[in-house]
Short mmCIF file of C-alpha atoms in Angstrom, two decimals:
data_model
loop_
_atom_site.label_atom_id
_atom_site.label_comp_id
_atom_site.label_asym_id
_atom_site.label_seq_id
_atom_site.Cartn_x
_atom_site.Cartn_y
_atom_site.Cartn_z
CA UNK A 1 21.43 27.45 62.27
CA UNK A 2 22.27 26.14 58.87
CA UNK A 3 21.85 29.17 56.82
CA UNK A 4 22.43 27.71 53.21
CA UNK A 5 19.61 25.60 53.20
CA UNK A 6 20.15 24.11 49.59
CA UNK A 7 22.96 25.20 47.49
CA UNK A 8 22.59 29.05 46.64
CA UNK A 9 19.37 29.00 48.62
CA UNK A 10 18.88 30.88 52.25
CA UNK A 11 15.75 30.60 53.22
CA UNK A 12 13.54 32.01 50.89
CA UNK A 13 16.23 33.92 49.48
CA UNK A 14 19.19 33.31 46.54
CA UNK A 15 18.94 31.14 43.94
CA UNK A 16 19.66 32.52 39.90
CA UNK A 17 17.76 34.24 38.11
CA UNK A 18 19.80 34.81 35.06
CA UNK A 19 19.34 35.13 31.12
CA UNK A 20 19.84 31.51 29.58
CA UNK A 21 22.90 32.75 27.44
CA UNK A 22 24.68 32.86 31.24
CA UNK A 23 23.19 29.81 32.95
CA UNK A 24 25.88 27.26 31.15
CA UNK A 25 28.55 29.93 32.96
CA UNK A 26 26.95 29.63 36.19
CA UNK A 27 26.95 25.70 36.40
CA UNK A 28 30.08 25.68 35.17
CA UNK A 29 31.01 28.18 37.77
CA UNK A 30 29.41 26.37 40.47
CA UNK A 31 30.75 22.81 39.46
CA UNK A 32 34.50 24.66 39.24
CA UNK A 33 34.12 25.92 42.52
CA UNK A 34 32.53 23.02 44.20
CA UNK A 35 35.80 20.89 43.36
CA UNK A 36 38.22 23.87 44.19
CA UNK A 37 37.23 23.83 48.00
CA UNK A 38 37.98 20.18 47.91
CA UNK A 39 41.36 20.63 46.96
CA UNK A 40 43.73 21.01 49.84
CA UNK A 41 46.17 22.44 47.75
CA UNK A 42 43.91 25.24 46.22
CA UNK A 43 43.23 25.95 49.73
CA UNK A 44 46.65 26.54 50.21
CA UNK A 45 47.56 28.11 47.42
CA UNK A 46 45.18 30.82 48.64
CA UNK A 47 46.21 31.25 52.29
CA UNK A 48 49.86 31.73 51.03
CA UNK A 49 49.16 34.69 48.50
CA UNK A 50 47.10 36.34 51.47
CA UNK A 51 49.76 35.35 53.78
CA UNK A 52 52.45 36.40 51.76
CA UNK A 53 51.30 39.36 49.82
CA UNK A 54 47.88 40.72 51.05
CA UNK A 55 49.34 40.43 54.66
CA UNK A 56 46.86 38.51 56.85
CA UNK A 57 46.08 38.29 59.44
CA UNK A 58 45.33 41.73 59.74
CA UNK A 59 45.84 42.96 63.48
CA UNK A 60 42.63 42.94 65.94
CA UNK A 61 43.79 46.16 67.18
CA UNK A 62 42.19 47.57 70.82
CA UNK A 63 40.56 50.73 70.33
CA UNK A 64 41.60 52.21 74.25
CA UNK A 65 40.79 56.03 73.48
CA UNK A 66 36.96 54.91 72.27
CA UNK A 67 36.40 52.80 74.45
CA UNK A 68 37.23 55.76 77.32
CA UNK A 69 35.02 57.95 75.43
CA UNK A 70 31.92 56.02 75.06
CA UNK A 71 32.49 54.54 78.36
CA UNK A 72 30.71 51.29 77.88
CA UNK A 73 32.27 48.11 76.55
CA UNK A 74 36.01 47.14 75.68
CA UNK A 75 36.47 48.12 72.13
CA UNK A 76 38.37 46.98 69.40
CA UNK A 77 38.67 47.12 65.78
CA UNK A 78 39.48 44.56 63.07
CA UNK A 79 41.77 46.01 61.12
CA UNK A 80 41.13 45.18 57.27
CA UNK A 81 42.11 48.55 56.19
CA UNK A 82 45.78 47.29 57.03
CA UNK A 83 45.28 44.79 54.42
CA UNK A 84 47.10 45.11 51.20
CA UNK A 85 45.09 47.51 49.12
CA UNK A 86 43.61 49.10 52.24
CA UNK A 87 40.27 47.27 52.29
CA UNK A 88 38.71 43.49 53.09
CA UNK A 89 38.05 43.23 49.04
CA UNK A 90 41.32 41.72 48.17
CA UNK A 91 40.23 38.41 49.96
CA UNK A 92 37.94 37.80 47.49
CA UNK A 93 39.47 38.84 44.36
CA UNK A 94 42.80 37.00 45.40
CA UNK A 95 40.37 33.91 45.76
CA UNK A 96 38.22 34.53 42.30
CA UNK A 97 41.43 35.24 39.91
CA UNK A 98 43.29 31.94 41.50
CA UNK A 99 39.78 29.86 40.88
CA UNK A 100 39.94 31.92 36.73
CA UNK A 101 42.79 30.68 36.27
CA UNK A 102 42.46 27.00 37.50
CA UNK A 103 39.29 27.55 35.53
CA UNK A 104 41.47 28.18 31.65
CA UNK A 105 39.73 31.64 31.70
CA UNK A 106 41.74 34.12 29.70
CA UNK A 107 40.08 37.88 30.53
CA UNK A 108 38.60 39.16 34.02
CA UNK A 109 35.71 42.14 34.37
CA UNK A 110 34.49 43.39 37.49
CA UNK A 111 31.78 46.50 38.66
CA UNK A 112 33.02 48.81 41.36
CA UNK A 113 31.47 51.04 43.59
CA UNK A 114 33.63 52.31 45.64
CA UNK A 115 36.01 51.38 43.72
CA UNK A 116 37.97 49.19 46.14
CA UNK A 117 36.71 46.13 44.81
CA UNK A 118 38.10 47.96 41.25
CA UNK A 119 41.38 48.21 42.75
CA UNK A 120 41.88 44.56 44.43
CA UNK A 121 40.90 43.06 41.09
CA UNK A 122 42.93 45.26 39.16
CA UNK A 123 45.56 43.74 41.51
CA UNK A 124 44.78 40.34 41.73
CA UNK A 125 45.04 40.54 37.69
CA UNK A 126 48.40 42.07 37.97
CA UNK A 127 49.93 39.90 40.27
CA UNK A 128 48.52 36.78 38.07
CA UNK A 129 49.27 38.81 34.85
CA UNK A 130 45.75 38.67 33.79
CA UNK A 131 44.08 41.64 31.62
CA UNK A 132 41.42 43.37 33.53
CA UNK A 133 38.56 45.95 32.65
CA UNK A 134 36.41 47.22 35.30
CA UNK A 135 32.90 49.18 35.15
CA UNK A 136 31.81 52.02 37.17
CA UNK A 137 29.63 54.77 37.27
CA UNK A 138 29.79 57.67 35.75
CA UNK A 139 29.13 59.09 39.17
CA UNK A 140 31.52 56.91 41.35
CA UNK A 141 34.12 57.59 38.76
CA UNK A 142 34.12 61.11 39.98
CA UNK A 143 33.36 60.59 43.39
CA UNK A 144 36.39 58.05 43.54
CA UNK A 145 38.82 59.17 41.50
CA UNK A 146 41.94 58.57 43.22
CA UNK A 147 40.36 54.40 43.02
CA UNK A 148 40.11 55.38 39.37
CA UNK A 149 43.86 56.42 38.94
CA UNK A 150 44.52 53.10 41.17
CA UNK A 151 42.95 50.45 38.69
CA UNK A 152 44.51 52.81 35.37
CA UNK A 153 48.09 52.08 36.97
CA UNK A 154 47.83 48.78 38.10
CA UNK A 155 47.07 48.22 33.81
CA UNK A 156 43.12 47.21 33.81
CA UNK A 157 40.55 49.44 31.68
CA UNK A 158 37.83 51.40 33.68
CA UNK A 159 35.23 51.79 32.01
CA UNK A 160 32.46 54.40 33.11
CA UNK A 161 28.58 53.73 32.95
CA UNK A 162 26.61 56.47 32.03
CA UNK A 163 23.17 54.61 32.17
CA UNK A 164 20.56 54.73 35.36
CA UNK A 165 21.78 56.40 38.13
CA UNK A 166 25.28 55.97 36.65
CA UNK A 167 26.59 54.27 40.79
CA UNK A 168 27.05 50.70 41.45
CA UNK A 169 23.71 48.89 40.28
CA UNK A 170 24.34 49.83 36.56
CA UNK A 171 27.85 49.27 36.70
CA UNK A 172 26.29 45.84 37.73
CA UNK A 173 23.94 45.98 34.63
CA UNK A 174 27.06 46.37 32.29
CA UNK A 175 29.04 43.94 33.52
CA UNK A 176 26.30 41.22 32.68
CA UNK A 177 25.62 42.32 30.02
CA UNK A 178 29.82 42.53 28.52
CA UNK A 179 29.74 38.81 30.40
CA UNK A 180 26.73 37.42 27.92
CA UNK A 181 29.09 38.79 25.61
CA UNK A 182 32.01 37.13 25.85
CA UNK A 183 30.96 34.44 28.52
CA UNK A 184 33.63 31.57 26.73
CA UNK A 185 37.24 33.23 27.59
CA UNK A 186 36.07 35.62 30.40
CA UNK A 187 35.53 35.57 34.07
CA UNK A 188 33.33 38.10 36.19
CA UNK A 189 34.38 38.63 39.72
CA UNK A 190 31.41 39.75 41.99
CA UNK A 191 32.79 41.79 45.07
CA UNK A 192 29.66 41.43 46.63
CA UNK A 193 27.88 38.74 48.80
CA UNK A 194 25.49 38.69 46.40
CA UNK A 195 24.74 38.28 42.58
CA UNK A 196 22.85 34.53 41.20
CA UNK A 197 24.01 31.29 42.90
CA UNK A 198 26.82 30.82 43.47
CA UNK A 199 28.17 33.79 43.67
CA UNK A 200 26.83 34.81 47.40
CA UNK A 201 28.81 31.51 48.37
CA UNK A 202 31.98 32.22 46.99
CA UNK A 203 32.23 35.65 48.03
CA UNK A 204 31.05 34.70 51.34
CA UNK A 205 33.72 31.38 51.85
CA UNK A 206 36.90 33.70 50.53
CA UNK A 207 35.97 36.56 53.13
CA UNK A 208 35.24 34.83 56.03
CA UNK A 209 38.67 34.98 56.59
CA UNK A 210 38.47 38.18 58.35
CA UNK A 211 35.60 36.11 61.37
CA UNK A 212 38.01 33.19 61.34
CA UNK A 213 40.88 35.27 62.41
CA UNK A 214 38.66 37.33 64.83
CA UNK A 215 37.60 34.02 66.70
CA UNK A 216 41.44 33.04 67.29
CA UNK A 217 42.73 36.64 67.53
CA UNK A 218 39.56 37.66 70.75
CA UNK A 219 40.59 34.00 72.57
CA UNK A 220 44.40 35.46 72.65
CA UNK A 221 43.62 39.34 73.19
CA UNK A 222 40.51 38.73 75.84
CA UNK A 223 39.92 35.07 76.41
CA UNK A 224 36.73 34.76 75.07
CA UNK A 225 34.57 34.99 72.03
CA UNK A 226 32.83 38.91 71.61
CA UNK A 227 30.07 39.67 73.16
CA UNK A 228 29.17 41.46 69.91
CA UNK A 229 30.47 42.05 66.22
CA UNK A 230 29.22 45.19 64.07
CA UNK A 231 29.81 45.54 60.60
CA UNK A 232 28.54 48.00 57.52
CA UNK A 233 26.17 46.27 55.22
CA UNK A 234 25.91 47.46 51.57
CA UNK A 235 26.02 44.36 49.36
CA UNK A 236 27.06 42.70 52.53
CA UNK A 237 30.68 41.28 51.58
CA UNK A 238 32.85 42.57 54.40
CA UNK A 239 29.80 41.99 57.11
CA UNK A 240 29.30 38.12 56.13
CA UNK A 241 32.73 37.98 56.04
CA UNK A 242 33.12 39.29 59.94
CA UNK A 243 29.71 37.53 60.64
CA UNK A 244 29.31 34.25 59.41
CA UNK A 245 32.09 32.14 61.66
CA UNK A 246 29.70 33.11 64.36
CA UNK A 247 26.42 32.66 63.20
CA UNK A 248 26.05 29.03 65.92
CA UNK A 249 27.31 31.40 68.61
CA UNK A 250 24.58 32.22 70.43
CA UNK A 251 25.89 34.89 72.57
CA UNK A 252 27.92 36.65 69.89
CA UNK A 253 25.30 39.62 69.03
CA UNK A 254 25.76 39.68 65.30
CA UNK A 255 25.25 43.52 64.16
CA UNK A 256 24.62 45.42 60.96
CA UNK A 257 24.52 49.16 59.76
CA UNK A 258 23.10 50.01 56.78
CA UNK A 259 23.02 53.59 55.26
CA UNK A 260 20.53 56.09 56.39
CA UNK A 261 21.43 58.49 53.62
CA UNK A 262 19.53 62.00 54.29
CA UNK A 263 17.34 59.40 56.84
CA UNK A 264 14.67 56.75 56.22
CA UNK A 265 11.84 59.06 55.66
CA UNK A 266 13.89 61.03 53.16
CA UNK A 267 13.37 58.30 50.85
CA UNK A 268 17.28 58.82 50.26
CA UNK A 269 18.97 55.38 51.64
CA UNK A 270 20.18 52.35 50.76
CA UNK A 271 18.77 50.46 53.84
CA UNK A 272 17.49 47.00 52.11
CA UNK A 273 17.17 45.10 54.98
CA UNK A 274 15.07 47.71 56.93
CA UNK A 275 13.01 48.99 54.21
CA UNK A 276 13.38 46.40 51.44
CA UNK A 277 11.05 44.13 49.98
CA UNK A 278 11.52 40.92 48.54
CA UNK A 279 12.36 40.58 44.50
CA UNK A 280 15.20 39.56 42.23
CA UNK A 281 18.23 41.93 41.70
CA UNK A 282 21.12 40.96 39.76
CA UNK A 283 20.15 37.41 39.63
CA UNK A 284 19.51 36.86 43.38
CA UNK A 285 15.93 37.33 45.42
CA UNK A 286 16.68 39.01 48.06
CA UNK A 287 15.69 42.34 49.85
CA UNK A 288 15.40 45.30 47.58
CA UNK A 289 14.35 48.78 47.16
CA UNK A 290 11.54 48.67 44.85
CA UNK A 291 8.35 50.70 44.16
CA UNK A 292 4.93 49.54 43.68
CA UNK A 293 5.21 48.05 40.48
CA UNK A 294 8.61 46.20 41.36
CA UNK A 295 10.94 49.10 40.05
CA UNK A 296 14.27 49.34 41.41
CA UNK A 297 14.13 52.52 43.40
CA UNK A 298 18.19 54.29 43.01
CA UNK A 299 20.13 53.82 46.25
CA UNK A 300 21.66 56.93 47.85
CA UNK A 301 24.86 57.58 50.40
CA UNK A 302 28.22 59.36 51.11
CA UNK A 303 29.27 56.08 50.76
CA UNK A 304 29.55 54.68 47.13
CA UNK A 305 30.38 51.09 48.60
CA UNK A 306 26.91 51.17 50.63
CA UNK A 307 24.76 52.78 47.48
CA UNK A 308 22.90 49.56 46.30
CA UNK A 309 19.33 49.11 46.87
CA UNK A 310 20.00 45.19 47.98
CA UNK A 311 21.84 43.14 50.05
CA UNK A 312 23.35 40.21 49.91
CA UNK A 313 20.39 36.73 50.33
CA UNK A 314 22.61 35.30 53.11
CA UNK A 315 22.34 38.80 55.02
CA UNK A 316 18.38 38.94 54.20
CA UNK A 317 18.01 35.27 55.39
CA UNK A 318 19.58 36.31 59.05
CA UNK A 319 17.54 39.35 59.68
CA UNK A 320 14.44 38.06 58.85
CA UNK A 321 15.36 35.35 61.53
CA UNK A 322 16.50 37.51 63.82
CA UNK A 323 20.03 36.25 64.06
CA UNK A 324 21.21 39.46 62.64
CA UNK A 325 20.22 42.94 64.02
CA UNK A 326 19.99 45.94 61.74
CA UNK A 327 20.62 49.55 62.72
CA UNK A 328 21.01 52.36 60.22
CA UNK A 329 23.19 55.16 60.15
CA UNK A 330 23.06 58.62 57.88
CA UNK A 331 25.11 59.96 55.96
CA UNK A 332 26.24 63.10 58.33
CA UNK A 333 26.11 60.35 61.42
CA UNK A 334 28.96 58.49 59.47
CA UNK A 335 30.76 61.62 58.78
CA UNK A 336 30.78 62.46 62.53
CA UNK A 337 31.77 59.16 63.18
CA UNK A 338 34.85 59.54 60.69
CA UNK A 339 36.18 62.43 62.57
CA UNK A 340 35.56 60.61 66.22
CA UNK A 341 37.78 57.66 65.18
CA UNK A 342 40.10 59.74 63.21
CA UNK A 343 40.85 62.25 66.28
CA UNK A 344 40.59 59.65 68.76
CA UNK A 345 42.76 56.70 67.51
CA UNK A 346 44.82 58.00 64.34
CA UNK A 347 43.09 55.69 62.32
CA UNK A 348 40.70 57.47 58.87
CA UNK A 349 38.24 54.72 58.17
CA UNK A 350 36.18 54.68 55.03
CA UNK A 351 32.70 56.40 54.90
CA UNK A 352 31.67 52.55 54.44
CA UNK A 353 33.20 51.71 58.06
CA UNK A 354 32.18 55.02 59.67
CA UNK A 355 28.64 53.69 59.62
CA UNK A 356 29.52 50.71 61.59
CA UNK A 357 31.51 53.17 63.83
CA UNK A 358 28.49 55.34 64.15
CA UNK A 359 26.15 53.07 65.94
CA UNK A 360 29.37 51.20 67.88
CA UNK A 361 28.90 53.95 70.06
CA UNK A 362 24.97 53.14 71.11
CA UNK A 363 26.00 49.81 70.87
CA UNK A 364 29.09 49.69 73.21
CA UNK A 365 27.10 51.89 75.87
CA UNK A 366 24.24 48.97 75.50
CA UNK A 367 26.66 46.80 76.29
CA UNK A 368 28.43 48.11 79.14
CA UNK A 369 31.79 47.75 80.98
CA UNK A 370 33.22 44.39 81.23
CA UNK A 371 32.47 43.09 77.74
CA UNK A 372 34.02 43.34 74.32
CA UNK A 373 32.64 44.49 70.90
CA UNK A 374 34.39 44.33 67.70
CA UNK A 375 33.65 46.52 64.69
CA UNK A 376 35.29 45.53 61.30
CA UNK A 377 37.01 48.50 60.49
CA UNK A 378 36.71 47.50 56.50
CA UNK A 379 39.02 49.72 54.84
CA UNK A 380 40.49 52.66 55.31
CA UNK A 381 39.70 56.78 54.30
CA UNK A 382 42.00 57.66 52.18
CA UNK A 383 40.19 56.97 48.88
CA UNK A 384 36.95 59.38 50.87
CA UNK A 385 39.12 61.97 51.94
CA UNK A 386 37.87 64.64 48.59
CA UNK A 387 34.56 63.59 49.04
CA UNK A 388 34.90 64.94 52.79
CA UNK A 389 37.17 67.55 52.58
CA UNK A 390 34.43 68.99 50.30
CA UNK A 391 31.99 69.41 52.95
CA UNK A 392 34.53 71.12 54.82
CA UNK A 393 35.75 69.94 59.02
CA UNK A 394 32.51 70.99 60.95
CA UNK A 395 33.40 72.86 64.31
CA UNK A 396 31.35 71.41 66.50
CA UNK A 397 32.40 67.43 65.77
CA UNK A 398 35.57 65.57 66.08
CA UNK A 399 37.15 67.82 68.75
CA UNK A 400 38.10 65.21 71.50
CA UNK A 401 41.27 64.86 69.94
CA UNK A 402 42.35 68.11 68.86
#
């Protein structure tokens, strides 16, 4: 299956659909980038900063205790949370500041969610000695403010957005529109596998790191591909990431959860590829929440990382094929599932990653003994941990450890 089937196109989905001010940024982007993965030693230059300072590979760790519990098939987790920063989104930004700088650009912005993407750009920038200023909403701000602390010390400006629903898709909005701006000297990084062409591609190429590693690290560990990979979707980065080195292996099940919020009939989700229609967000067409009149219905989860309402046009492309199965997960499912993996392997994994964990479970006892599922334990809990503790420890979950 070739899923980019013309450059920024899958399927009926990518492309760019951006003001005219920003399409002379794009091509240049595009043409930049196109003669960057040529360059053997840009390609190294890459692997040694994540070799060196992000520390990859990241462990493909088994999960014993879960896979006694859900008695079904041989789990184990990738472990991205290990990774410098504590999540998969210092691939990327490692990979984006490296191709600014090759590029003459002066000044880097970014939009965070959950603010982990804030944090590994805020990095990358220090690292390269680049200034940095990062948008977020008004309402991830508070919801993530140890992130927020993160990004002030490691020098870059946040920046809160107090338009919309003040959460990742007008942090989004503000970033274009600061980029129009002052599109000469400066260079946006996307976190997300998605945005205009060809942004989904370069996100995409710099995390697919993590499925790479997976294929050599399962042939060592087990002796054999996975009979199944799960990941959390919300823009999609860390799941294409996992997914894509598999996409021409047939009997790797390829598996995504997206966020059930307060459940599908709530009308309070961010589940694009199960409820979504097609239309152009941020530059890309794609699956989106949207009303009758094409109006971008607000996203909701625990999870600021999953609270977009779209998804990445490589992600949309495999679903609506059917390479890619999608399963959702709520928002006290992923909480349960936080304090199952917590108490059973001394491991906190972000809300983001507790969705994936939530449906491992069905998906493992599908499965059954004798084969081997991986879920891509994104990042880790840390940065969720007031968000939680607010809700307070419920009795009747998360005991099998105590």
């Amino acid at each position: 299956m070739d899923t980019e089937t013309a450059p920024g196109r899958f399927g009926r989905y990518g492309g760019r659909y951006v003001p005219e001010t920003l399409v002379p940024a794009h091509l240049e982007l595009e043409q930049a980038y196109a003669e960057a993965r040529k360059d053997p030693a840009f390609d190294e230059q890459v692997s040694q900063v994540l070799r060196e300072y992000v520390g990859r590979e990241t462990p493909l760790t088994p999960a014993r205790r879960l896979t006694e519990l859900w008695g079904g098939a041989e789990v184990w987790l990738k472990r991205e949370d290990l990774a410098h920063t504590g999540a998969h989104k210092i691939n990327n930004t490692i990979g984006q500041v490296l191709l600014a700088r090759r590029m003459g650009k002066k000044r880097i912005i970014a939009e965070t969610g959950a603010g982990q993407h804030g944090v590994a750009t805020a990095t990358a920038c220090a690292l390269f000695g680049m200034p940095c200023e990062v948008f977020m909403g008004a309402v991830d701000v508070e919801r993530q403010s140890l992130n927020v602390f993160r990004m002030k010390a490691l020098g870059a400006k946040v920046t809160p957005v107090e338009s919309g629903s003040r959460t990742l898709k007008d942090a989004m909005n503000e970033a274009m529109r600061t980029w129009v701006a002052q599109v000469e000297d400066t260079y946006y990084v996307i976190g997300s596998a998605a945005g205009p062409h060809p942004y989904p591609t370069i996100v995409r190429d710099f995390q697919s790191v993590i499925g790479r590693e997976v294929r050599t690290q399962s042939l060592v560990a087990f002796g054999k591909l996975p009979d199944a990979i799960i990941a959390c979707i919300g823009g999609g980065s860390n799941a294409i990431g996992i997914l894509h080195p598999f996409i021409h292996d047939k009997d790797v099940r390829l598996v995504g959860v997206e966020a059930g919020g307060h459940g599908l009939s709530s009308g309070q989700h961010g589940a694009s590829l199960t409820l979504g229609t097609e239309g152009v967000l941020h530059g890309s067409r794609s699956l989106v929440l949207q009303d009758e009149n094409g109006q971008i219905i607000e996203a909701h989860s625990i999870s600021a990382g999953l609270d977009y309402p779209g998804v990445g046009p490589e992600l949309a492309h495999l679903a609506k094929t059917g390479r890619l199965e999608v399963r959702t997960a709520t928002d006290d499912e992923a909480l349960a599932a936080f304090y199952r993996v917590s108490r059973t392997e001394g491991i906190l994994p972000a809300l983001e990653s507790s969705h994936a964990f939530a449906r491992a479970e069905d998906l493992a006892r599908e499965l059954g003994k004798g084969k081997h599922l991986v879920i891509n334990c994104s990042g880790r809990g840390d940065k969720d941990v007031a968000t939680i503790a607010a809700r307070g420890i419920p009795a009747a979950i998360g005991q099998e450890g105590a």
